[in-house]
Short mmCIF file of C-alpha atoms in Angstrom, two decimals:
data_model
loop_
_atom_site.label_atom_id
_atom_site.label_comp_id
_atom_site.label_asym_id
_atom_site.label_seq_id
_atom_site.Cartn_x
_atom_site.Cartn_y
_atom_site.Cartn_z
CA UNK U 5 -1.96 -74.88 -67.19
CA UNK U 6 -3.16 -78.38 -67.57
CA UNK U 7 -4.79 -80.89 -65.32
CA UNK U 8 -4.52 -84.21 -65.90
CA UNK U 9 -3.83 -83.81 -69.91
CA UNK U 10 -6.53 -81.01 -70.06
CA UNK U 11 -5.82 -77.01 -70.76
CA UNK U 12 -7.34 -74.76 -68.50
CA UNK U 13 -6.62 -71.72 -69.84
CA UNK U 14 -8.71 -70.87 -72.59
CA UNK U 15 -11.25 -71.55 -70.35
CA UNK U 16 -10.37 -69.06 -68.21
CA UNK U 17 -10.43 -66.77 -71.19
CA UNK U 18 -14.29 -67.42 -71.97
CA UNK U 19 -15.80 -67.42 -68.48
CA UNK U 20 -16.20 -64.67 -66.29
CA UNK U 21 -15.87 -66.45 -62.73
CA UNK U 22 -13.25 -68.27 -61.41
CA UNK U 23 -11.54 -71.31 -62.86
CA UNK U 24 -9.90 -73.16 -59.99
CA UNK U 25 -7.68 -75.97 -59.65
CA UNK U 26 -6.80 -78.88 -56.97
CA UNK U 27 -4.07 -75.82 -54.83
CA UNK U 28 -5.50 -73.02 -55.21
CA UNK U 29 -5.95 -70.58 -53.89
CA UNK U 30 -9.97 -70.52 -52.60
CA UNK U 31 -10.68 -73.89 -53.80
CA UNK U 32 -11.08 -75.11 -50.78
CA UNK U 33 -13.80 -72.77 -50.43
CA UNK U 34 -15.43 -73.32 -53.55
CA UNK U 35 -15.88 -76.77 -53.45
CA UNK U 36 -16.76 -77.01 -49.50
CA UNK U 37 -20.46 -78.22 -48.53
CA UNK U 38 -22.63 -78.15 -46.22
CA UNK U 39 -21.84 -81.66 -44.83
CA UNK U 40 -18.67 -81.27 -43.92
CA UNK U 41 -17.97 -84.97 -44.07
CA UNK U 42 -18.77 -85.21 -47.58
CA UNK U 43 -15.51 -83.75 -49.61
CA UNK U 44 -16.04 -82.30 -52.71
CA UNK U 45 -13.03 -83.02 -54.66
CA UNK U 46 -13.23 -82.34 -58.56
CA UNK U 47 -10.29 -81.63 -61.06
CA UNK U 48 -11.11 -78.42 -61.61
CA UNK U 49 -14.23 -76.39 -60.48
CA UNK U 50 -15.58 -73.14 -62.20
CA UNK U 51 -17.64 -70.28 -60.19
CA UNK U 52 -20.11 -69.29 -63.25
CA UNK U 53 -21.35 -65.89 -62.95
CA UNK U 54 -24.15 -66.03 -65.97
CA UNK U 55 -25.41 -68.99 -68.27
CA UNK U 56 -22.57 -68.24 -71.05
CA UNK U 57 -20.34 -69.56 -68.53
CA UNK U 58 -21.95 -72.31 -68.21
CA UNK U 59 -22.37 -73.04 -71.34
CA UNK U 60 -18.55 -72.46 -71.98
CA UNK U 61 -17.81 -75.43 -69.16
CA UNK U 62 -20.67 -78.01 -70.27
CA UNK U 63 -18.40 -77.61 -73.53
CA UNK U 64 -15.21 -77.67 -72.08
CA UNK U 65 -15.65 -80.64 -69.81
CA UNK U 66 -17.62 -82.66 -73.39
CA UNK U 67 -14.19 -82.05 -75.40
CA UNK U 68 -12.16 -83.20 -72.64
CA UNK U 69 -14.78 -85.93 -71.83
CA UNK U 70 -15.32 -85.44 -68.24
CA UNK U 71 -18.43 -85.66 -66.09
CA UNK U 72 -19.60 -82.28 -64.73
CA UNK U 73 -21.14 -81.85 -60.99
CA UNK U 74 -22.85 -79.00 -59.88
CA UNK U 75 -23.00 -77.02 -56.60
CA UNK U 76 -24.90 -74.35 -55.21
CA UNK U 77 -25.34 -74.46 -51.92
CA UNK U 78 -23.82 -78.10 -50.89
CA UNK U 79 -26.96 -79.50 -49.07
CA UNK U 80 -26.92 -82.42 -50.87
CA UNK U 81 -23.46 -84.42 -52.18
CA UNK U 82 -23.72 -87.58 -53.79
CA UNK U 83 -20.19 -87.63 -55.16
CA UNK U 84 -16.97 -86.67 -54.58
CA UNK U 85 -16.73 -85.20 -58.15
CA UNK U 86 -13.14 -86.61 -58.50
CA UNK U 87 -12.21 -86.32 -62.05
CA UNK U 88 -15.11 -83.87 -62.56
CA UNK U 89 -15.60 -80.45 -63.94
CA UNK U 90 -17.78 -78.81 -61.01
CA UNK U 91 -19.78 -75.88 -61.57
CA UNK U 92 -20.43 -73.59 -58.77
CA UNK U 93 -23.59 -72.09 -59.30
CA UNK U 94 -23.58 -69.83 -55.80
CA UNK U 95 -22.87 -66.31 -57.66
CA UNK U 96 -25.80 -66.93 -59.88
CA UNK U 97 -28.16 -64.87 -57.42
CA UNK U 98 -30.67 -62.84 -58.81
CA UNK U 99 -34.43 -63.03 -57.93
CA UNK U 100 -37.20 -61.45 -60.12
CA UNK U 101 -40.91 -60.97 -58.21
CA UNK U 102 -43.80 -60.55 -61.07
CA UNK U 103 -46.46 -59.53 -58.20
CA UNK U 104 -49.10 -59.22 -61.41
CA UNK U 105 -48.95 -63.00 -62.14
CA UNK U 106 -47.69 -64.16 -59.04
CA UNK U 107 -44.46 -65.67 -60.24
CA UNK U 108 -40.88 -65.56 -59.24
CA UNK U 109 -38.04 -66.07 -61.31
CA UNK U 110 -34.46 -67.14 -59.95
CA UNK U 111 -30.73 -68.25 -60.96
CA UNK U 112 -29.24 -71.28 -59.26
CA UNK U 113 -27.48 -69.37 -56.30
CA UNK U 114 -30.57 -68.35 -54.57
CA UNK U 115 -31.46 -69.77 -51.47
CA UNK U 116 -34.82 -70.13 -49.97
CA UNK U 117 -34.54 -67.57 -47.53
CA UNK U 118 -34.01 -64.45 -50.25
CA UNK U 119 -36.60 -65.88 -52.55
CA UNK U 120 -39.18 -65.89 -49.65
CA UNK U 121 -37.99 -62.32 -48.53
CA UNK U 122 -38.27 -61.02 -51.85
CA UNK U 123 -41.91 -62.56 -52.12
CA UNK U 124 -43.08 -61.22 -49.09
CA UNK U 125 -42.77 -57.94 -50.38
CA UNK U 126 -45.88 -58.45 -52.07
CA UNK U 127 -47.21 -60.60 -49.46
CA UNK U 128 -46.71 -63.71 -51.58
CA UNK U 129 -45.31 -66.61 -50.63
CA UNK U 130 -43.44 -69.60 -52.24
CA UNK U 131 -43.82 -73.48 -51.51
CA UNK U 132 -40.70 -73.21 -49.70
CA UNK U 133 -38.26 -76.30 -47.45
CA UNK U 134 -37.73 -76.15 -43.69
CA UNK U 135 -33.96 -74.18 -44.37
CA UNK U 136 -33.90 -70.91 -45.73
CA UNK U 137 -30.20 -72.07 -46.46
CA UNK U 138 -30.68 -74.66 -48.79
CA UNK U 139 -30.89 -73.91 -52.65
CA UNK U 140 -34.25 -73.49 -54.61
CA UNK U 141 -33.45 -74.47 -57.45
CA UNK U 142 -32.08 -78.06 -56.15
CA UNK U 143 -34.89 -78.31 -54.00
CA UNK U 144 -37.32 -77.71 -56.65
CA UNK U 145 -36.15 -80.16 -58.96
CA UNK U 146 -36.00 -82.89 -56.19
CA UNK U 147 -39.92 -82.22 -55.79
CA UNK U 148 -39.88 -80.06 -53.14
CA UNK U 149 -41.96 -81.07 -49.95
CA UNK U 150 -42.87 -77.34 -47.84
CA UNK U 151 -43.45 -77.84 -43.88
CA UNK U 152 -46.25 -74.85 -44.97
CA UNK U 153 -47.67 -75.31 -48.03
CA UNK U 154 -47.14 -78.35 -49.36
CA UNK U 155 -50.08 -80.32 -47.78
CA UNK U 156 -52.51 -77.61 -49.17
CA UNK U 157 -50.62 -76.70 -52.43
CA UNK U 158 -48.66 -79.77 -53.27
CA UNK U 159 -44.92 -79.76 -54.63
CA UNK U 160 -42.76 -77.23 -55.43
CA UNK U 161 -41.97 -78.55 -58.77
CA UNK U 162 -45.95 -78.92 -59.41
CA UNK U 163 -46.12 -75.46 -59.91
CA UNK U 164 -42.91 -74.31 -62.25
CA UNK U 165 -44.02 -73.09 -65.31
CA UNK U 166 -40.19 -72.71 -67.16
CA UNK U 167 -37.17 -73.76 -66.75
CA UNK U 168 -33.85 -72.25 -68.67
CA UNK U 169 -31.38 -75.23 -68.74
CA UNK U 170 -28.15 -75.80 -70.42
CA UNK U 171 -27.56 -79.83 -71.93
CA UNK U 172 -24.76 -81.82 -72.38
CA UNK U 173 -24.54 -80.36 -75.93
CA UNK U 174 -23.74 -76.67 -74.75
CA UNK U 175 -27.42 -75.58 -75.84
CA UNK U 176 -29.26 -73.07 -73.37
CA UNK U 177 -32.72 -74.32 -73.89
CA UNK U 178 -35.44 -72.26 -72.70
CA UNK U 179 -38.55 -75.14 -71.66
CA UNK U 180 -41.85 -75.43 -70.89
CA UNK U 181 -45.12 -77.32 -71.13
CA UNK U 182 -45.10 -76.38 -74.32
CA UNK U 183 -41.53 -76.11 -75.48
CA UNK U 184 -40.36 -79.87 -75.23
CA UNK U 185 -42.56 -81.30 -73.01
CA UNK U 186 -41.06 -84.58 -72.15
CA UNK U 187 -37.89 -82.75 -70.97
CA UNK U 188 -39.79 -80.22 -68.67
CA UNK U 189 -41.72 -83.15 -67.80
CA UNK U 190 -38.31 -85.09 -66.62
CA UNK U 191 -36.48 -81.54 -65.05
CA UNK U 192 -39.17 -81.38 -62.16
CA UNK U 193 -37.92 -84.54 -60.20
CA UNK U 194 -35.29 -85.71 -62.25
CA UNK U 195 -32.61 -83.44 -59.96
CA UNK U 196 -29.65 -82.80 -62.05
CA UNK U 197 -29.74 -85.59 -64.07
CA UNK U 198 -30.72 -83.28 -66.97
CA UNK U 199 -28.34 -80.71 -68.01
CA UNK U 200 -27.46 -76.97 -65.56
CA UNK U 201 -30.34 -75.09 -64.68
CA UNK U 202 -29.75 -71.35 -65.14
CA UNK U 203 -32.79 -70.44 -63.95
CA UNK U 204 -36.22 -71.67 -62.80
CA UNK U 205 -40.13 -69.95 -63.01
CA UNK U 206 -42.98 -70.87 -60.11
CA UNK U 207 -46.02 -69.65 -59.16
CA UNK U 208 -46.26 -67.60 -55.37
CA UNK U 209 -49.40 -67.95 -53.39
CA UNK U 210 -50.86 -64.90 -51.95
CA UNK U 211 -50.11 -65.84 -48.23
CA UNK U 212 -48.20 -63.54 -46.25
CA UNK U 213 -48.56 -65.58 -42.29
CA UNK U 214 -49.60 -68.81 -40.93
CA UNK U 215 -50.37 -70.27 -37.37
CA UNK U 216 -47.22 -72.41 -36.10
CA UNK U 217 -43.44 -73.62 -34.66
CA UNK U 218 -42.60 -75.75 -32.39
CA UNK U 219 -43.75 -77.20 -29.13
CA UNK U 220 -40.95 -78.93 -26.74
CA UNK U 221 -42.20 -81.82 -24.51
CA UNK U 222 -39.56 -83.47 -21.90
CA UNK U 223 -38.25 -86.48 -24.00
CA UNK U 224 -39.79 -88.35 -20.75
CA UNK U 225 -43.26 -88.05 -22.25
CA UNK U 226 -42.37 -88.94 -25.77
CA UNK U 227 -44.59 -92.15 -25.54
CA UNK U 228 -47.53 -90.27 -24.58
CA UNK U 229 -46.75 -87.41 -26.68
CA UNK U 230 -46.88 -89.59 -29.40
CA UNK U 231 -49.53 -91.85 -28.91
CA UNK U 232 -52.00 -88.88 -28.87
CA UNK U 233 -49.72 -87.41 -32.42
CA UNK U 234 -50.32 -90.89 -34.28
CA UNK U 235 -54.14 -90.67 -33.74
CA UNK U 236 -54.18 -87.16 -34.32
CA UNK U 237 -52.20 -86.26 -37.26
CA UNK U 238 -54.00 -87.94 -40.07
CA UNK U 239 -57.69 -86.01 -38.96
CA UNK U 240 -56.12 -82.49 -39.43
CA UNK U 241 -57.25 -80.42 -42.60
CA UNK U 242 -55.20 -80.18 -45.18
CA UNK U 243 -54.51 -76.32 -44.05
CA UNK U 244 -52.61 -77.58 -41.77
CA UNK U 245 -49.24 -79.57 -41.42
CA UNK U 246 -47.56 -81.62 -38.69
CA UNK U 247 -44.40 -83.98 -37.84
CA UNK U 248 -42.33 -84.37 -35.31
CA UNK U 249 -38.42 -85.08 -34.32
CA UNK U 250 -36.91 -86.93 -31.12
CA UNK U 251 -33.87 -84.93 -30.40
CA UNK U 252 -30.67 -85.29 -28.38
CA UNK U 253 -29.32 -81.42 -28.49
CA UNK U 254 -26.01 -80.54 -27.68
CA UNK U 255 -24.84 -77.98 -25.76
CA UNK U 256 -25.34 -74.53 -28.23
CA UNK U 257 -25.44 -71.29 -26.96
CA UNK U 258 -27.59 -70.14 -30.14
CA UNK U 259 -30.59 -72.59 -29.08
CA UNK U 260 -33.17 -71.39 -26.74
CA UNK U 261 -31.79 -72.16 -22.91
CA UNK U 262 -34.26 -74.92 -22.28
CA UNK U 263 -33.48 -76.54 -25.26
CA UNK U 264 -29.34 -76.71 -24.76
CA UNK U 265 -28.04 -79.86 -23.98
CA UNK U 266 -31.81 -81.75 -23.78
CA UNK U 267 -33.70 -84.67 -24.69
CA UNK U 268 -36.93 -83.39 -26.13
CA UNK U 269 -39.82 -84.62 -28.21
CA UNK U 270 -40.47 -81.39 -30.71
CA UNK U 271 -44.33 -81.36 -32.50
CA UNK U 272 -43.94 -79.18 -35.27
CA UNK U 273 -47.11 -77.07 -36.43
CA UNK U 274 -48.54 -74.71 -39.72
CA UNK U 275 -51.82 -73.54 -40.17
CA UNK U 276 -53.27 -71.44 -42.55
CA UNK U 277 -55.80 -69.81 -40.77
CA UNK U 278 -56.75 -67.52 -38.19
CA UNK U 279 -54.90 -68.36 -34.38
CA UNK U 280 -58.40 -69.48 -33.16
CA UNK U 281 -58.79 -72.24 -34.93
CA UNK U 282 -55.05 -73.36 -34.52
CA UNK U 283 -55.44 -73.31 -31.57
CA UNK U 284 -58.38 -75.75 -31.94
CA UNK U 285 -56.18 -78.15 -33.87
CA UNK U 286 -53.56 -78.36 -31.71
CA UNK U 287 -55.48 -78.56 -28.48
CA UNK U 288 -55.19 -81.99 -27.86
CA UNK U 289 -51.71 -82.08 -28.19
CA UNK U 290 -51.15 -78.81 -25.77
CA UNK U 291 -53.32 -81.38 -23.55
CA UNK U 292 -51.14 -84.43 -23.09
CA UNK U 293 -47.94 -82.71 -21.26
CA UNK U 294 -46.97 -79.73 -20.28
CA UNK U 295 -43.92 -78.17 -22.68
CA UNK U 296 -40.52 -77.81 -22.15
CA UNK U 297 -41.00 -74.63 -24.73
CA UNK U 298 -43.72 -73.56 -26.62
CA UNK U 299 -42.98 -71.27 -29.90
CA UNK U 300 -46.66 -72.01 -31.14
CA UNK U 301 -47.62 -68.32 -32.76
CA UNK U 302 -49.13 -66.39 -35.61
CA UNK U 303 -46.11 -65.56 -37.66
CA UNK U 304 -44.99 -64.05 -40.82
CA UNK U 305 -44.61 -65.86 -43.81
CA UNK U 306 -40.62 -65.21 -43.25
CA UNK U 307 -40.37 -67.09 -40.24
CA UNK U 308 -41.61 -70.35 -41.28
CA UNK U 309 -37.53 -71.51 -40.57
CA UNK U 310 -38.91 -71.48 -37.20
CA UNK U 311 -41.19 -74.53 -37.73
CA UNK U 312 -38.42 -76.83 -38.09
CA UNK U 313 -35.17 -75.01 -36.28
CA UNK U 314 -32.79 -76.45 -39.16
CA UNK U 315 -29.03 -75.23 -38.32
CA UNK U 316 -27.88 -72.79 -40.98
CA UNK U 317 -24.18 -73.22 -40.59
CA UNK U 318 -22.02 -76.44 -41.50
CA UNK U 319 -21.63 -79.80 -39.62
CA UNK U 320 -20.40 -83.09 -40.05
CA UNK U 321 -23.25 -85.73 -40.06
CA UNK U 322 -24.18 -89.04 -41.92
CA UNK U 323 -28.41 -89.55 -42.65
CA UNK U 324 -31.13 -91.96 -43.32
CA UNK U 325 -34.39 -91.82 -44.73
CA UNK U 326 -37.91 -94.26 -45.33
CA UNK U 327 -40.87 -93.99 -46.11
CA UNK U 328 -44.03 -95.48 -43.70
CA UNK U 329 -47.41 -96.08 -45.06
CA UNK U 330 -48.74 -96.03 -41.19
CA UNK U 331 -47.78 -94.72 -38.13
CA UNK U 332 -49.73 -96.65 -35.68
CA UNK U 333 -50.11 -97.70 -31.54
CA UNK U 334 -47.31 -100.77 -32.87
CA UNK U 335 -44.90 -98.07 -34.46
CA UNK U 336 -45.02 -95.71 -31.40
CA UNK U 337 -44.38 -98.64 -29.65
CA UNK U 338 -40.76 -99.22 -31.88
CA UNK U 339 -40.10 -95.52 -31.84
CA UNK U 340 -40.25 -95.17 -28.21
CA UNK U 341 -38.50 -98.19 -28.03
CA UNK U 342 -35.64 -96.95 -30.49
CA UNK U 343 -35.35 -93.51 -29.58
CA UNK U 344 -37.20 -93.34 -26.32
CA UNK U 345 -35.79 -92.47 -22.71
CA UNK U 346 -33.54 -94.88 -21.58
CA UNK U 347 -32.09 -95.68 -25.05
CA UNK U 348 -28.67 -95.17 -25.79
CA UNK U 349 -29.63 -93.94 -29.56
CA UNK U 350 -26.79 -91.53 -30.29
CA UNK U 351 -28.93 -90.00 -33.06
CA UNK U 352 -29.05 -86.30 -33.30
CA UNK U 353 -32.29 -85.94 -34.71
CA UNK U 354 -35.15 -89.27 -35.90
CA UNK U 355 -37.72 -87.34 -36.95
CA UNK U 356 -41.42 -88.52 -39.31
CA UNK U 357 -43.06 -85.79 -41.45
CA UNK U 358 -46.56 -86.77 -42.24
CA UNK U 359 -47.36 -85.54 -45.58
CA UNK U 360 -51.06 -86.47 -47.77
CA UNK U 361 -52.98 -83.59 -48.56
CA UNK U 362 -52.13 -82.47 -52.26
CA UNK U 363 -48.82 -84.06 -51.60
CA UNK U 364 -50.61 -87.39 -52.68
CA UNK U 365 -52.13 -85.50 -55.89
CA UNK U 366 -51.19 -85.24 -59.54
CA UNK U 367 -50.20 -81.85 -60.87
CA UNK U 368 -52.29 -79.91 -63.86
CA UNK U 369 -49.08 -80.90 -65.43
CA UNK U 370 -47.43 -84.16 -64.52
CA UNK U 371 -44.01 -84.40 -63.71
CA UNK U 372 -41.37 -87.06 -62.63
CA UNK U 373 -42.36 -86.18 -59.20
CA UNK U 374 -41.88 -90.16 -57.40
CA UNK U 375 -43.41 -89.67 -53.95
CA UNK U 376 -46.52 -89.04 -54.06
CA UNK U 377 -48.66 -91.29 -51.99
CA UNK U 378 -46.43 -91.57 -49.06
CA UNK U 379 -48.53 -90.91 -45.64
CA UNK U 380 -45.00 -90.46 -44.24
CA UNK U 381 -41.66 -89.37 -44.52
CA UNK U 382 -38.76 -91.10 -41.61
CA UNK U 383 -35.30 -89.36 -41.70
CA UNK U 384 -32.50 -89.98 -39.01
CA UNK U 385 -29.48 -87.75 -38.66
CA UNK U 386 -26.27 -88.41 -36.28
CA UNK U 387 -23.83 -85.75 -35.96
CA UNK U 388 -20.05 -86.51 -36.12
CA UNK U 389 -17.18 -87.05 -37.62
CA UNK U 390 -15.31 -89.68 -39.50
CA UNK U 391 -14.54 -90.94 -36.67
CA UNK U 392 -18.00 -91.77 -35.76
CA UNK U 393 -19.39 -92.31 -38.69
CA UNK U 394 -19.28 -95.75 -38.68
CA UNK U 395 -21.20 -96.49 -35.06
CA UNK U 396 -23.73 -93.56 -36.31
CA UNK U 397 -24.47 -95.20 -39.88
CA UNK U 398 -25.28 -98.71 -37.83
CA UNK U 399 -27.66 -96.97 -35.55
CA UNK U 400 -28.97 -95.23 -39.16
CA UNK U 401 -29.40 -99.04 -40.49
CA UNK U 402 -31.14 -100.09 -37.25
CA UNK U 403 -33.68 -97.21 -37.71
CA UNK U 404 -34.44 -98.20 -41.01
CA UNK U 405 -34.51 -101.71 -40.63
CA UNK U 406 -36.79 -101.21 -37.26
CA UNK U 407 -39.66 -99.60 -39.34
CA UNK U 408 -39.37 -102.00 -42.26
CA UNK U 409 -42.65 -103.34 -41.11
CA UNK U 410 -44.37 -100.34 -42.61
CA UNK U 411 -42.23 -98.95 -45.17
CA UNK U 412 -44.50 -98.24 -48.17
CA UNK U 413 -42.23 -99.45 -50.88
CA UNK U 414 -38.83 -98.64 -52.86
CA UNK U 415 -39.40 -95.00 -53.90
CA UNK U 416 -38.30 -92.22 -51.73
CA UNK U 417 -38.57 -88.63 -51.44
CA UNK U 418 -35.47 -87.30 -53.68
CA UNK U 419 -34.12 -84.45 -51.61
CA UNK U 420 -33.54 -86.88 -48.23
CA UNK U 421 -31.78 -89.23 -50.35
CA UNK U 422 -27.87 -89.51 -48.63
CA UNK U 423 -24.70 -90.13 -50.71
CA UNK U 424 -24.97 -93.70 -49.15
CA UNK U 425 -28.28 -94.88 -50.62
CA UNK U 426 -29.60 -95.18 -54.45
CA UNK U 427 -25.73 -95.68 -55.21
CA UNK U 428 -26.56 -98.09 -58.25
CA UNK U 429 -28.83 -98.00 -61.25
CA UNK U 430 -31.12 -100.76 -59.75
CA UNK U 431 -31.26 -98.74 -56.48
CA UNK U 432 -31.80 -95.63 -58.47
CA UNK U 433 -34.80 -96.97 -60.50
CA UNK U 434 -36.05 -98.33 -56.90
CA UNK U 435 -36.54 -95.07 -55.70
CA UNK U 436 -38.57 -93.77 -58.85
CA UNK U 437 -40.43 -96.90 -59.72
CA UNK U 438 -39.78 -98.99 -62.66
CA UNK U 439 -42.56 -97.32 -65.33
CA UNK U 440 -41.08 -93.75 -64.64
CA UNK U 441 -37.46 -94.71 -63.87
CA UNK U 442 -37.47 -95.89 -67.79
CA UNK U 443 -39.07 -93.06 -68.97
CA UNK U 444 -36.72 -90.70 -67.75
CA UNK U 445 -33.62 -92.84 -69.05
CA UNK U 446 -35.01 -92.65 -72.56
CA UNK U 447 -35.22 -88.78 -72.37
CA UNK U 448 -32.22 -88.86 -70.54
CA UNK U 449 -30.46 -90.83 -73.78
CA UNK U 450 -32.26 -87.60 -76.08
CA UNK U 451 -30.49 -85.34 -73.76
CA UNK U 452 -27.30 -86.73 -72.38
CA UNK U 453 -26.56 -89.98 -74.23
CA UNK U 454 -22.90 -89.66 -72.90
CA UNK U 455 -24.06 -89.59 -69.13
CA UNK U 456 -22.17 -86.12 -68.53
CA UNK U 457 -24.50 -85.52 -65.48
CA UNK U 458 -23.80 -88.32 -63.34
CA UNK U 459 -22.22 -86.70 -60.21
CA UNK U 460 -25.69 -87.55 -59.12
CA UNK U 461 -28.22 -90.00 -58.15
CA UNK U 462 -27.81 -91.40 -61.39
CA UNK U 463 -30.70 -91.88 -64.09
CA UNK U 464 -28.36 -93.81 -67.19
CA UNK U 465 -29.62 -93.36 -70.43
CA UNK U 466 -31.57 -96.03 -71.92
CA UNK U 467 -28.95 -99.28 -73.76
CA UNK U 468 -29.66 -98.72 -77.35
#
């Protein structure tokens, strides 16, 4: 069968998994994401069940001279993939524990919430996201910012010590610090830009609980709420981790009862250390108003999805982020303002992580990591369809251009990048400066001179 003037089926002689065309039956299913309003909508898409079939579609789609995407667990589309070869990484799901050295080792289907399971076996823990259903090898190679560990650890990707990655050219390329360092170098923070990453190697921490959740105050005392979390934030330890989300909630039986259908201010909390002293910290929060709901506790490891209440099934929504070098009395002012009581903000979620801590700090070995040094992180999200897409993304462009005053500069944080922003080379090399933007395009010409992997945010290899 062909596609387009391309023969399908001595591919499907050399791979194991499924080769799938535009009809199908189970396409539909194994190109869906987890936005449901970004389609996913390639010429052909492979489920690989081991890095030989990988390999066997990196060399496919290079005779047939077609871009390849990749998808694991959809969190984060840039493209539509149209024309593309897509590789569907989601069977790839084995996890490997080495409680000896405190590593892990996993393919590209695992999501966070079976690699922290399988850690906390050995009461280790990873520098896992907010979701246990996004992918860790995605969120990894975006940086990797935990709502745990990060402040007190740094990034994910500061602490992966190989990565097994097939290139444009078909090779599987096992890399390191040692073995090709530029490359392994580029991989952590670079995304996908890179080549198919069959599997990834990071150090686990020997924590098996922490001190936090979530506290719900009344929307109605977001100002206040606020006012004492802008003063407060920045003196906490770097143990501990804060941020916070103004949230219109729909009506969901799976939330907690106060929480359906309400407009609520939600502090999110993590300490590492004993309930005492977290209890310390967050005192003079706990002081300003009473809560709506307060899931404030000593909890395992496990549970840190808790912190942040992320929804684990699909929904349609469009997203913003920013960065802020400050949130002070003048910014609470222009939240409360923008996504106060009495607003008509239609936003699901506008939420500020603040970050520092070893966020801010170079790893033993450096990486293309391009946010560090960003006090904090601004992300909006409306819920809807296409149909309100367009009134959502101008309330998106209202938020950003409402905190402009204190945006730090260009770069962002990689893995709250939408399909909408960094959609050009110049935006691109925005968001990871100009000195390390150019870097990575001249490994990226050593690697991919042919710009297979550009179902991305795009890094083009360096002109000649």
């Amino acid at each position: 069968m062909t596609v387009e003037g391309f023969d399908v089926v001595g591919l499907r002689r050399v791979v194991e998994g499924p080769v799938l065309l535009p009809g199908d039956d189970g396409y539909a299913t194994e190109v869906s994401s987890y936005n449901l309003n970004n389609k996913i909508e390639p010429a052909v898409v492979v489920g690989v069940t081991n890095a030989d079939d990988v390999q066997a579609v990196v060399r496919f789609a290079a005779e047939h001279d077609r871009p390849v995407a990749v998808r694991a667990t959809g969190h984060q589309v840039v493209n539509n993939a149209h024309d593309a070869v897509l590789i569907n990484t989601s069977r790839m799901q084995r996890v490997w524990i080495d409680p000896d050295t405190r590593t892990a080792r996993v393919e590209p289907g695992v999501r966070w919430g079976a690699a922290i399971a399988a850690a906390a076996k050995y009461g280790l823990a990873p520098i896992s996201g907010s979701s246990p259903t996004v992918g860790v090898i995605g969120y990894t190679l975006g940086g990797g910012q935990s709502p745990v560990l990060g402040r007190s650890h740094g990034y994910a990707a500061d602490h992966v010590s190989r990565i097994e990655v097939v290139t444009a050219d078909g090779e599987l390329r096992r890399v390191t610090a040692d073995e090709d360092p530029d490359l392994f170098w580029a991989l952590r923070g670079g995304k996908g830009n890179f080549g198919v990453v069959t599997a990834i190697e990071f150090g686990l921490f020997p924590i098996s609980e922490f001190y936090g959740g979530g506290v719900f105050f009344a929307g109605e005392r977001m100002a206040d709420v606020l006012s004492a979390w802008s003063t407060w934030a920045p003196t906490l330890p770097e143990q501990a981790t804060t941020s916070f989300a103004a949230l219109r909630l729909p009506r969901l039986p799976e939330l907690p009862q106060p929480l359906q259908g309400a407009f609520v201010l939600h502090v999110r909390f993590a300490h590492l250390g004993s309930a005492a002293d977290g209890d310390r910290l967050l005192a003079p929060i706990r002081a300003v108003a009473p809560p709506v709901l307060d899931m404030i506790a000593i909890r395992p490891y496990t549970e840190t999805p808790l912190i942040h209440l992320d929804p684990a099934d699909p929904l349609p929504y469009v997203d913003r982020t920013s960065t802020m070098r400050e949130f002070s009395a003048e910014a609470v002012d222009a939240m409360v303002e923008f996504a106060g009581p009495g607003t008509n903000n239609p936003l699901l979620m506008v939420e500020i992580r603040a970050l520092g801590g070893a966020l801010d700090r170079e790893p033993l070995v450096a990486n293309a990591v391009p946010s560090r040094g960003f006090p904090f992180v601004l992300f909006g999200l409306g819920m809807g369809g296409p149909d309100q897409a367009g009134a959502l993304q101008g309330w998106l462009e209202r938020m950003v251009d409402t905190f402009e005053p204190w945006v730090v500069d260009s770069r962002r944080a990689l893995n709250f990048l939408s399909k909408d922003e960094a959609t050009t080379s110049e935006g691109v090399r925005l968001v990871y400066g100009a000195e390390r933007y150019d870097r990575l395009a001249g490994i990226k010409k050593r690697f991919d001179p042919h710009n297979m992997f550009r179902m991305n945010h795009n890094i083009r290899p360096m002109s000649s």
